[in-house]
Coordinates of C-alpha atoms and ligand atoms in Angstrom, one line a residue:
M1 CA 42.5 -18.3 -20.4
T2 CA 40.1 -18.7 -23.2
T3 CA 36.6 -18.1 -22.0
F4 CA 34.6 -21.0 -20.7
H5 CA 31.4 -19.1 -20.0
D6 CA 29.6 -20.7 -22.9
K7 CA 30.3 -24.2 -21.7
V8 CA 28.1 -26.8 -19.9
I9 CA 29.8 -29.6 -18.0
Y10 CA 28.2 -33.1 -17.5
Q11 CA 29.2 -35.3 -14.6
A12 CA 29.4 -39.0 -15.2
Y13 CA 29.9 -41.2 -12.2
P14 CA 31.9 -44.0 -13.8
K15 CA 30.9 -46.7 -11.4
S16 CA 27.2 -46.2 -12.3
F17 CA 27.2 -44.8 -15.8
K18 CA 27.5 -47.9 -18.1
D19 CA 28.9 -51.3 -17.6
T20 CA 30.3 -53.1 -20.7
D21 CA 31.9 -56.2 -19.2
G22 CA 29.1 -57.5 -17.0
D23 CA 30.8 -57.1 -13.6
G24 CA 28.1 -54.8 -12.4
I25 CA 30.4 -51.8 -12.3
G26 CA 30.5 -49.1 -14.9
D27 CA 33.7 -48.6 -16.9
L28 CA 35.5 -46.3 -19.3
K29 CA 34.4 -48.4 -22.3
G30 CA 30.8 -47.6 -21.1
I31 CA 31.5 -43.9 -21.3
I32 CA 32.9 -44.3 -24.8
E33 CA 29.8 -46.2 -25.8
K34 CA 27.6 -43.4 -24.6
L35 CA 29.5 -40.5 -26.2
P36 CA 26.9 -40.1 -28.9
Y37 CA 24.2 -39.6 -26.2
L38 CA 26.3 -36.9 -24.6
E39 CA 27.1 -35.3 -27.9
D40 CA 23.4 -35.2 -28.7
L41 CA 22.7 -33.5 -25.4
G42 CA 25.2 -30.8 -26.4
I43 CA 27.5 -30.7 -23.4
D44 CA 31.2 -29.6 -23.8
M45 CA 33.0 -31.5 -21.1
I46 CA 32.6 -34.6 -19.0
W47 CA 33.7 -34.6 -15.3
L48 CA 34.6 -38.1 -14.3
N49 CA 34.8 -39.1 -10.7
P50 CA 38.0 -40.9 -9.6
F51 CA 38.8 -44.1 -11.5
Y52 CA 42.4 -44.5 -10.2
N53 CA 43.6 -47.5 -8.2
S54 CA 41.7 -47.5 -5.0
P55 CA 40.4 -49.9 -2.3
Q56 CA 37.1 -48.2 -3.0
N57 CA 36.3 -47.5 0.7
D58 CA 35.0 -44.1 -0.4
N59 CA 34.2 -45.1 -4.0
G60 CA 37.6 -44.0 -5.4
Y61 CA 38.1 -40.9 -3.3
D62 CA 40.6 -43.0 -1.4
V63 CA 43.3 -42.9 -4.1
A64 CA 46.1 -45.5 -3.9
D65 CA 47.9 -44.3 -7.0
Y66 CA 47.3 -40.9 -8.6
T67 CA 48.6 -42.0 -12.1
S68 CA 46.9 -45.3 -12.6
I69 CA 43.7 -46.6 -13.9
D70 CA 41.9 -49.2 -11.6
P71 CA 41.4 -52.4 -13.7
L72 CA 37.8 -52.2 -12.4
F73 CA 37.3 -49.3 -14.8
G74 CA 39.5 -50.3 -17.7
T75 CA 42.9 -49.9 -19.3
W76 CA 45.2 -47.2 -20.6
E77 CA 44.0 -48.1 -24.0
D78 CA 40.4 -47.4 -23.0
F79 CA 41.5 -44.0 -21.5
D80 CA 43.4 -42.9 -24.6
K81 CA 40.5 -44.0 -26.8
L82 CA 38.0 -42.0 -24.5
V83 CA 40.1 -38.8 -24.9
E84 CA 40.3 -39.3 -28.7
E85 CA 36.7 -40.3 -29.3
A86 CA 35.3 -37.6 -27.1
G87 CA 37.6 -35.1 -28.8
K88 CA 36.2 -36.0 -32.2
R89 CA 32.8 -35.0 -30.8
G90 CA 34.1 -31.7 -29.4
I91 CA 33.9 -33.0 -25.8
S92 CA 36.8 -32.8 -23.4
L93 CA 37.5 -34.5 -20.1
M94 CA 37.6 -33.1 -16.6
L95 CA 39.3 -35.4 -14.0
D96 CA 38.9 -35.5 -10.3
M97 CA 42.1 -34.6 -8.3
V98 CA 41.9 -35.8 -4.7
L99 CA 44.9 -33.9 -3.3
N100 CA 43.8 -33.4 0.3
H101 CA 44.4 -37.1 1.3
T102 CA 45.5 -40.4 0.0
S103 CA 44.3 -43.9 0.7
T104 CA 46.1 -45.6 3.5
E105 CA 47.0 -48.2 0.9
H106 CA 49.0 -45.6 -1.1
E107 CA 52.7 -46.5 -1.3
W108 CA 53.5 -43.3 0.6
F109 CA 51.4 -44.2 3.6
Q110 CA 52.7 -47.8 3.5
K111 CA 56.3 -46.6 3.5
A112 CA 55.4 -44.2 6.4
L113 CA 54.0 -47.1 8.3
A114 CA 57.1 -49.1 7.6
G115 CA 59.0 -46.4 9.5
D116 CA 60.4 -44.3 6.6
K117 CA 60.7 -40.8 8.1
K118 CA 60.6 -39.1 4.7
Y119 CA 57.1 -40.5 4.1
Q120 CA 56.0 -39.9 7.6
D121 CA 56.4 -36.3 6.9
Y122 CA 54.0 -36.7 3.9
Y123 CA 51.1 -37.0 6.4
I124 CA 49.9 -35.2 9.5
L125 CA 51.1 -37.3 12.4
R126 CA 50.9 -36.1 16.0
E127 CA 51.3 -37.5 19.5
G128 CA 48.3 -37.8 21.7
K129 CA 47.9 -35.4 24.6
P130 CA 49.7 -36.1 27.9
D131 CA 46.4 -37.4 29.4
G132 CA 46.3 -40.0 26.7
S133 CA 43.5 -38.4 24.7
L134 CA 43.7 -37.7 20.9
P135 CA 45.9 -34.8 19.6
T136 CA 42.9 -32.6 19.1
N137 CA 39.1 -33.0 19.5
W138 CA 38.4 -32.6 15.8
E139 CA 35.6 -34.7 14.2
S140 CA 35.9 -36.6 11.0
K141 CA 33.3 -35.4 8.4
F142 CA 32.2 -39.0 8.2
G143 CA 31.5 -39.2 11.9
G144 CA 33.8 -40.2 14.8
P145 CA 37.2 -38.6 15.7
A146 CA 39.5 -37.3 12.9
W147 CA 42.5 -39.2 14.3
S148 CA 43.4 -42.8 14.2
K149 CA 46.3 -44.6 15.7
F150 CA 49.4 -44.7 13.5
A151 CA 50.4 -48.4 13.7
E152 CA 51.9 -49.4 17.0
T153 CA 53.4 -46.0 17.8
D154 CA 52.4 -43.2 20.2
Q155 CA 51.3 -41.2 17.2
Y156 CA 48.0 -40.6 15.4
Y157 CA 47.4 -39.6 11.8
L158 CA 44.8 -37.0 10.8
H159 CA 41.9 -38.0 8.5
L160 CA 39.2 -35.5 8.0
Y161 CA 37.2 -38.1 6.1
D162 CA 37.3 -41.9 6.4
K163 CA 40.0 -43.5 8.5
T164 CA 41.4 -45.0 5.3
Q165 CA 41.8 -41.5 3.8
A166 CA 44.9 -39.9 5.5
D167 CA 45.4 -36.2 5.1
L168 CA 48.5 -35.1 3.3
N169 CA 50.9 -32.6 4.8
W170 CA 50.8 -29.7 2.3
R171 CA 53.4 -27.8 4.4
N172 CA 56.0 -30.3 3.0
P173 CA 57.2 -28.9 -0.4
E174 CA 58.1 -32.4 -1.5
V175 CA 54.4 -33.5 -1.1
R176 CA 53.3 -30.5 -3.2
R177 CA 55.9 -31.3 -5.9
E178 CA 54.7 -34.9 -6.1
L179 CA 51.1 -33.8 -6.3
Y180 CA 51.9 -31.3 -9.1
K181 CA 53.6 -34.1 -11.0
A182 CA 50.5 -36.2 -10.8
V183 CA 48.3 -33.3 -12.1
N184 CA 50.8 -32.6 -15.0
F185 CA 50.7 -36.3 -15.9
W186 CA 47.0 -36.1 -16.7
L187 CA 47.3 -32.7 -18.4
E188 CA 49.9 -34.2 -20.7
K189 CA 47.4 -36.9 -21.5
G190 CA 45.1 -34.4 -23.0
V191 CA 42.8 -33.7 -20.1
K192 CA 41.3 -30.2 -20.3
G193 CA 39.5 -29.9 -17.0
L194 CA 40.4 -30.5 -13.4
R195 CA 38.0 -30.8 -10.4
F196 CA 39.9 -30.4 -7.1
D197 CA 38.3 -32.4 -4.3
V198 CA 37.8 -30.5 -1.0
I199 CA 40.7 -28.2 -2.0
N200 CA 39.9 -25.5 0.6
V201 CA 40.9 -27.8 3.6
I202 CA 44.5 -28.5 2.5
G203 CA 46.0 -25.8 4.6
K204 CA 46.5 -27.1 8.2
A205 CA 48.6 -25.2 10.7
E206 CA 51.8 -26.5 12.1
E207 CA 50.4 -26.4 15.7
L208 CA 47.0 -28.1 15.8
E209 CA 44.7 -27.1 18.6
D210 CA 41.4 -28.2 20.1
A211 CA 38.4 -26.6 18.6
A212 CA 36.0 -24.7 20.9
D213 CA 33.0 -26.3 19.1
G214 CA 34.5 -29.8 19.3
V215 CA 34.3 -30.2 15.5
G216 CA 37.2 -28.2 14.2
K217 CA 36.2 -26.9 10.7
S218 CA 37.4 -23.4 11.4
H219 CA 40.9 -24.7 12.1
Y220 CA 41.5 -26.0 8.6
T221 CA 38.9 -24.5 6.3
D222 CA 39.8 -21.5 4.0
T223 CA 43.0 -20.8 6.0
P224 CA 45.0 -18.0 4.3
I225 CA 47.7 -20.4 3.2
V226 CA 45.3 -22.3 1.0
H227 CA 45.3 -19.4 -1.4
D228 CA 49.1 -19.5 -1.6
Y229 CA 49.0 -23.3 -2.3
I230 CA 46.4 -22.9 -5.0
Q231 CA 48.4 -20.1 -6.7
E232 CA 51.4 -22.4 -6.6
L233 CA 49.4 -25.3 -8.0
N234 CA 48.1 -23.0 -10.7
Q235 CA 51.7 -21.9 -11.7
E236 CA 53.1 -25.3 -11.5
T237 CA 50.4 -27.2 -13.5
F238 CA 47.3 -26.0 -15.3
G239 CA 48.4 -22.3 -15.4
R240 CA 50.8 -23.3 -18.1
Y241 CA 47.9 -24.0 -20.5
D242 CA 45.4 -21.5 -21.7
D243 CA 42.5 -23.9 -22.3
V244 CA 42.2 -25.8 -19.1
I245 CA 39.1 -25.3 -16.9
T246 CA 39.3 -25.8 -13.2
V247 CA 36.8 -26.1 -10.4
G248 CA 37.5 -26.3 -6.7
E249 CA 35.1 -28.1 -4.4
M250 CA 34.9 -25.8 -1.4
S251 CA 33.6 -27.2 1.8
S252 CA 31.7 -24.6 4.0
T253 CA 33.3 -21.7 2.3
T254 CA 32.4 -18.0 2.2
V255 CA 31.6 -15.6 -0.6
K256 CA 34.7 -13.6 0.3
N257 CA 36.9 -16.7 -0.2
G258 CA 34.9 -17.8 -3.2
I259 CA 35.9 -14.6 -4.9
K260 CA 39.5 -15.1 -4.1
Y261 CA 39.5 -18.6 -5.4
S262 CA 37.9 -17.8 -8.7
S263 CA 38.6 -14.2 -9.6
P264 CA 40.7 -14.3 -12.8
K265 CA 43.2 -11.7 -11.5
R266 CA 44.2 -13.9 -8.6
H267 CA 45.3 -16.8 -10.8
E268 CA 43.8 -19.5 -8.6
L269 CA 40.9 -21.5 -10.2
S270 CA 38.2 -20.9 -12.9
M271 CA 35.3 -21.5 -10.5
I272 CA 34.1 -23.1 -7.3
F273 CA 31.4 -25.3 -6.0
S274 CA 29.8 -24.1 -2.8
F275 CA 27.1 -26.0 -1.0
H276 CA 25.2 -23.7 1.3
H277 CA 22.1 -23.8 -0.9
L278 CA 22.0 -27.6 -0.5
K279 CA 21.6 -27.5 3.3
V280 CA 18.2 -25.8 3.4
D281 CA 16.5 -29.1 4.4
Y282 CA 18.9 -29.8 7.3
K283 CA 17.0 -29.4 10.6
D284 CA 19.1 -27.2 12.9
G285 CA 22.0 -27.7 10.5
E286 CA 22.0 -31.4 11.0
K287 CA 22.2 -33.5 7.7
W288 CA 20.6 -36.7 9.0
T289 CA 17.2 -35.2 9.6
T290 CA 14.1 -34.7 7.5
M291 CA 12.2 -31.4 7.0
P292 CA 10.6 -29.6 4.1
F293 CA 13.1 -27.3 2.4
D294 CA 13.2 -23.7 3.5
F295 CA 12.4 -21.9 0.3
L296 CA 13.2 -18.3 1.5
E297 CA 16.5 -19.5 2.8
L298 CA 17.3 -21.2 -0.5
K299 CA 16.6 -18.0 -2.4
K300 CA 18.6 -16.0 0.1
L301 CA 21.6 -18.2 -0.4
L302 CA 21.5 -18.5 -4.1
D303 CA 21.0 -14.7 -4.3
E304 CA 23.9 -14.0 -1.9
W305 CA 26.3 -16.1 -3.9
Q306 CA 25.1 -14.8 -7.3
R307 CA 25.3 -11.1 -6.2
G308 CA 28.5 -11.5 -4.2
M309 CA 30.4 -13.3 -6.9
D310 CA 29.1 -10.9 -9.6
V311 CA 30.3 -7.8 -7.7
G312 CA 33.6 -9.4 -6.7
D313 CA 34.4 -10.9 -10.2
G314 CA 34.2 -14.4 -8.9
W315 CA 32.7 -17.3 -10.8
N316 CA 30.2 -20.0 -9.5
A317 CA 29.7 -23.5 -10.8
V318 CA 25.9 -23.7 -10.7
F319 CA 24.4 -27.0 -9.9
W320 CA 21.8 -28.9 -7.9
N321 CA 23.1 -32.4 -8.1
N322 CA 26.3 -34.4 -7.8
H323 CA 27.4 -37.8 -6.5
D324 CA 27.1 -36.6 -2.9
Q325 CA 23.7 -34.9 -3.0
P326 CA 20.2 -36.5 -3.0
R327 CA 18.4 -35.8 -6.2
A328 CA 17.2 -32.2 -6.3
N329 CA 13.8 -33.0 -8.0
S330 CA 13.0 -35.4 -5.1
R331 CA 14.1 -32.7 -2.7
F332 CA 12.7 -29.4 -4.0
G333 CA 9.8 -30.5 -6.2
D334 CA 7.0 -32.9 -6.8
T335 CA 8.2 -35.9 -8.9
E336 CA 4.9 -37.7 -8.5
N337 CA 2.5 -35.1 -9.9
Y338 CA 4.8 -32.8 -11.8
P339 CA 7.9 -34.7 -12.8
V340 CA 8.5 -32.8 -16.0
E341 CA 7.7 -29.4 -14.6
T342 CA 9.8 -29.9 -11.5
A343 CA 12.9 -31.1 -13.5
T344 CA 12.7 -28.4 -16.1
M345 CA 12.0 -25.6 -13.7
L346 CA 15.0 -26.6 -11.5
A347 CA 17.2 -26.9 -14.6
Q348 CA 16.2 -23.5 -15.9
T349 CA 16.8 -21.9 -12.5
I350 CA 20.4 -23.0 -12.6
H351 CA 21.1 -22.8 -16.3
L352 CA 20.2 -19.1 -16.7
L353 CA 22.0 -18.0 -13.6
R354 CA 25.5 -16.4 -13.8
G355 CA 28.0 -19.3 -13.7
T356 CA 28.8 -22.5 -15.3
P357 CA 26.1 -25.2 -15.2
F358 CA 26.9 -28.8 -14.2
I359 CA 24.5 -31.6 -15.0
Y360 CA 24.8 -34.7 -13.0
Q361 CA 24.0 -38.0 -14.9
G362 CA 20.3 -38.8 -14.9
E363 CA 19.0 -35.4 -13.9
E364 CA 18.4 -34.8 -17.6
I365 CA 15.9 -37.6 -17.7
G366 CA 14.3 -37.0 -14.4
M367 CA 15.9 -39.7 -12.2
T368 CA 14.8 -39.6 -8.6
N369 CA 16.0 -40.9 -5.2
P370 CA 15.4 -44.7 -5.0
R371 CA 14.1 -44.8 -1.4
F372 CA 15.5 -48.3 -0.6
D373 CA 13.8 -49.7 2.5
D374 CA 16.7 -51.8 3.7
I375 CA 19.9 -50.4 5.1
D376 CA 21.7 -53.3 3.4
D377 CA 20.8 -51.9 0.0
Y378 CA 23.0 -48.9 0.8
V379 CA 26.7 -49.1 0.2
D380 CA 28.1 -45.6 1.1
V381 CA 30.5 -45.5 4.0
E382 CA 29.1 -42.2 5.3
T383 CA 25.6 -43.6 5.2
H384 CA 26.5 -46.7 7.2
N385 CA 28.4 -44.6 9.8
A386 CA 25.4 -42.3 10.2
Y387 CA 23.1 -45.4 10.6
E388 CA 25.3 -46.8 13.4
E389 CA 25.5 -43.4 15.0
M390 CA 21.8 -42.9 15.0
K391 CA 21.3 -46.4 16.3
R392 CA 23.7 -45.7 19.2
K393 CA 21.7 -42.6 20.0
G394 CA 18.6 -44.8 20.3
L395 CA 16.6 -43.3 17.4
P396 CA 13.7 -45.5 16.1
E397 CA 14.6 -47.5 13.0
Q398 CA 11.8 -45.9 11.0
E399 CA 13.1 -42.4 11.7
I400 CA 16.6 -43.4 10.9
M401 CA 15.6 -45.0 7.6
E402 CA 13.6 -41.9 6.6
A403 CA 16.6 -39.7 7.1
I404 CA 18.7 -42.2 5.0
K405 CA 16.2 -42.3 2.2
E406 CA 16.3 -38.6 2.0
K407 CA 19.9 -37.8 2.6
S408 CA 22.1 -40.8 1.7
R409 CA 24.9 -40.2 -0.9
D410 CA 23.7 -43.4 -2.6
N411 CA 20.6 -41.5 -3.8
P412 CA 22.3 -40.1 -6.9
R413 CA 24.7 -43.0 -7.3
T414 CA 22.2 -45.6 -8.5
P415 CA 22.9 -46.9 -12.0
M416 CA 22.1 -44.7 -15.0
Q417 CA 18.7 -45.6 -16.4
W418 CA 19.3 -46.3 -20.1
D419 CA 16.2 -48.3 -21.0
S420 CA 13.4 -50.4 -19.6
S421 CA 15.2 -53.7 -19.9
K422 CA 16.6 -55.6 -16.9
N423 CA 18.9 -53.4 -14.7
A424 CA 17.8 -50.4 -16.8
G425 CA 20.3 -51.5 -19.5
F426 CA 23.2 -50.5 -17.2
T427 CA 24.7 -54.0 -16.9
T428 CA 24.1 -57.6 -17.8
G429 CA 25.4 -58.6 -14.4
T430 CA 24.4 -57.7 -10.9
P431 CA 24.7 -53.9 -10.4
W432 CA 26.9 -52.8 -7.5
L433 CA 24.0 -50.7 -6.3
K434 CA 20.4 -51.5 -6.9
V435 CA 18.4 -49.9 -9.7
P436 CA 15.5 -47.7 -8.6
D437 CA 12.0 -49.2 -9.3
N438 CA 11.0 -46.5 -11.6
Y439 CA 13.5 -47.3 -14.4
T440 CA 10.7 -48.7 -16.6
T441 CA 9.3 -45.3 -17.0
I442 CA 12.2 -43.0 -16.3
N443 CA 14.9 -43.9 -18.8
T444 CA 16.7 -42.4 -21.8
Q445 CA 14.4 -44.3 -24.2
N446 CA 11.2 -43.2 -22.6
E447 CA 9.3 -41.0 -25.1
T448 CA 7.2 -39.0 -22.6
I449 CA 8.6 -37.8 -19.3
S450 CA 12.3 -38.4 -19.8
K451 CA 12.2 -37.2 -23.4
Q452 CA 10.5 -34.0 -22.5
I453 CA 13.0 -33.3 -19.8
R454 CA 16.0 -34.1 -22.0
D455 CA 14.7 -32.0 -24.8
Y456 CA 14.4 -29.1 -22.4
Y457 CA 18.0 -29.5 -21.3
K458 CA 19.1 -29.5 -24.9
Q459 CA 17.3 -26.2 -25.4
L460 CA 18.9 -24.7 -22.3
I461 CA 22.4 -25.7 -23.4
Q462 CA 21.9 -24.3 -26.8
L463 CA 20.5 -21.0 -25.5
R464 CA 23.7 -20.5 -23.5
K465 CA 25.7 -20.9 -26.7
D466 CA 23.4 -18.4 -28.6
H467 CA 23.1 -15.7 -26.0
K468 CA 25.9 -13.6 -24.6
I469 CA 23.6 -12.3 -21.9
I470 CA 23.3 -15.9 -20.5
Q471 CA 27.1 -16.3 -20.6
E472 CA 28.2 -12.8 -19.4
G473 CA 25.2 -10.9 -18.1
S474 CA 25.2 -9.4 -14.6
Y475 CA 22.7 -10.7 -12.0
E476 CA 20.2 -9.0 -9.8
P477 CA 17.3 -10.5 -7.9
F478 CA 13.7 -9.7 -8.8
E479 CA 11.0 -9.6 -6.0
L480 CA 13.3 -11.6 -3.7
G481 CA 10.6 -11.7 -1.0
H482 CA 8.1 -13.6 -3.2
E483 CA 6.9 -16.6 -1.2
S484 CA 6.9 -19.2 -4.0
V485 CA 8.8 -17.8 -7.0
Y486 CA 12.6 -17.3 -7.4
A487 CA 13.0 -14.6 -10.1
Y488 CA 16.0 -12.8 -11.3
I489 CA 17.2 -10.4 -14.0
R490 CA 20.4 -10.8 -16.0
E491 CA 21.6 -7.7 -17.9
L492 CA 24.0 -7.1 -20.7
D493 CA 24.3 -3.8 -22.6
D494 CA 20.8 -2.8 -23.4
Q495 CA 19.2 -6.2 -22.9
K496 CA 17.6 -7.8 -19.9
L497 CA 16.7 -11.4 -19.3
L498 CA 13.9 -11.9 -16.9
V499 CA 13.7 -15.4 -15.4
M500 CA 10.8 -16.6 -13.2
N501 CA 10.9 -20.0 -11.5
H502 CA 7.9 -21.2 -9.5
F503 CA 8.8 -23.8 -6.8
Y504 CA 5.3 -24.9 -5.7
S505 CA 2.1 -26.4 -6.9
E506 CA -0.3 -23.6 -6.2
E507 CA -0.8 -20.8 -8.7
A508 CA 1.5 -17.8 -8.2
L509 CA 1.2 -14.2 -9.2
M510 CA 4.0 -11.8 -10.0
D511 CA 3.7 -8.0 -10.4
I512 CA 5.7 -6.9 -13.4
P513 CA 6.6 -3.2 -13.1
K514 CA 6.0 -0.7 -15.8
A515 CA 9.7 -0.2 -16.5
L516 CA 9.9 -3.8 -17.7
L517 CA 6.5 -3.9 -19.4
D518 CA 7.7 -0.8 -21.5
M519 CA 10.5 -2.9 -23.0
K520 CA 10.0 -5.2 -26.0
A521 CA 9.5 -8.6 -24.5
E522 CA 10.4 -11.7 -26.4
F523 CA 9.5 -15.1 -25.0
L524 CA 12.7 -17.1 -24.8
I525 CA 11.9 -20.4 -23.1
G526 CA 9.4 -21.9 -20.7
N527 CA 8.0 -25.2 -19.6
K528 CA 4.3 -24.3 -20.2
G529 CA 4.6 -23.2 -23.8
E530 CA 4.8 -19.6 -25.1
R531 CA 3.7 -16.9 -22.7
K532 CA 3.2 -13.1 -23.0
L533 CA 4.6 -10.8 -20.4
E534 CA 1.8 -8.9 -18.6
S535 CA 1.4 -6.8 -15.5
L536 CA -0.1 -9.4 -13.3
F537 CA 1.8 -12.5 -14.5
K538 CA 0.3 -15.8 -13.4
L539 CA 2.5 -18.9 -13.1
D540 CA 1.3 -22.5 -13.2
P541 CA 2.6 -25.2 -10.8
Y542 CA 6.3 -25.5 -11.2
E543 CA 6.3 -23.2 -14.2
T544 CA 9.5 -21.6 -15.4
V545 CA 9.7 -18.9 -18.0
A546 CA 12.2 -16.5 -19.4
F547 CA 11.8 -13.3 -21.4
L548 CA 14.4 -11.4 -23.3
L549 CA 13.7 -7.7 -22.9
K550 CA 15.0 -5.0 -25.3
K551 CA 14.6 -1.3 -25.3
Ligands
NOJ1 C1 34.2 -34.8 -1.6 C2 33.7 -35.9 -2.6 O1 32.8 -35.3 -3.5 C3 33.2 -37.0 -1.8 O2 32.5 -37.9 -2.5 C4 34.3 -37.6 -1.0 O3 33.8 -38.5 -0.1 C5 35.0 -36.5 -0.2 N1 35.3 -35.3 -0.9 C6 36.3 -37.0 0.3 O4 37.2 -37.2 -0.7

């Protein structure tokens, strides 16, 4: 495996990136059109969310055919051109592999429904309990039970997500072979990156049992057999190449498993996404609530993952945003008063950590949550399920909408804000999801806020290329107990990189110990201009700064 520690990956959500045919939905041609923009940013790889044939109940994560392109997004010609044109700019593609489940529209599920036993064994079908209740008491991650009736039979099929996303039976070797074939299909087309959707929940037991907590996660998350499956997936597909980068999306995982998934000697994946740090504004662990984020908890979690993975030789994907997460600047900063400082501080926190940074479209220009007032302006299936559920519980409309404005997965999915023209230059038609009101000031052509943020991202990306210490340095926390600053030190050979990130709008002070002051400090990057390291170091609101220290 060639090293990928110098790389930065950009996530483009095809549906919302750029529409070229006026149907209100982004397309592959749109991505081709914007390659110069991405090249200028300096990124190495583009992760594209699913664009395969799909009924779009879960925006493409309900795949109806793994080796197809939905006409909604374009043609094979567009895809080949995208690979070629991106390649010319030194950019490769990472595709999203959704191997835990298929759409119920997939040919396999349809054949299963028609009574074909071979295909029934592709899915997880079980009889209800003798008392007529469901096979187990597990919950779907999108709300409601994880089982739905399998046609007119006595059986039910398992769906950990939407009821139109049926979980595949990985215990069946034929299923695994079919999935590997699909992965190889894309590798042969020149794809150099693979993102595996919720890959740590593929290993279900033969005997499924009720969960004591009535939710069921522990019955299928990080089960030992998942590691065997991933090793086999590696051997049968991307492990045959030495330049393919992989990342596994890990739901509710642990550092111990994270190490297993990503340590090179285990031949599983290059790195993993974990999400604990993005739950620090969940009241009592509940997503559909609002509360100010718990900063000390955030630091504790980032630190635990950084240190754990460093010691265990694992590798983190480092990120704040993706298509499922509310915008981090709206969540952890002050986009009203400090839009540039917030965005650049958050960016620097991640980009100088040990791991591979992922940028989600629009964060590089400071896009924010849209805060739509009307539930009908939201499209996401999980959001609507949550709305109905909260209504059933009798919560007041205003409280429900507040939770949705803060937590909906549509927050990051609004169209990319290219310019200040109608629909932010995303489409000439009607966008599938509304454009946030602030597009006239927050867009790629804006010469103030958005430009400053983007220029900072460019610098961070370039610094990673120039400095081995950013790519390979070890990690240790610095003053972890500080109430408003997350600081850390990376170290390689006789160099140290001291990074201080201030998460609040009051001034903050840091005591810099003599051992560090005795080293030769070179200002590397900061969002408040050049600074000198001194014993009582004062940070401005949302200031971020990094010093390179040499003996
Ligand atoms: C995780 C994806 O990121 C999310 O968007 C999707 O709904 C679920 N997996 C189910 O595929």
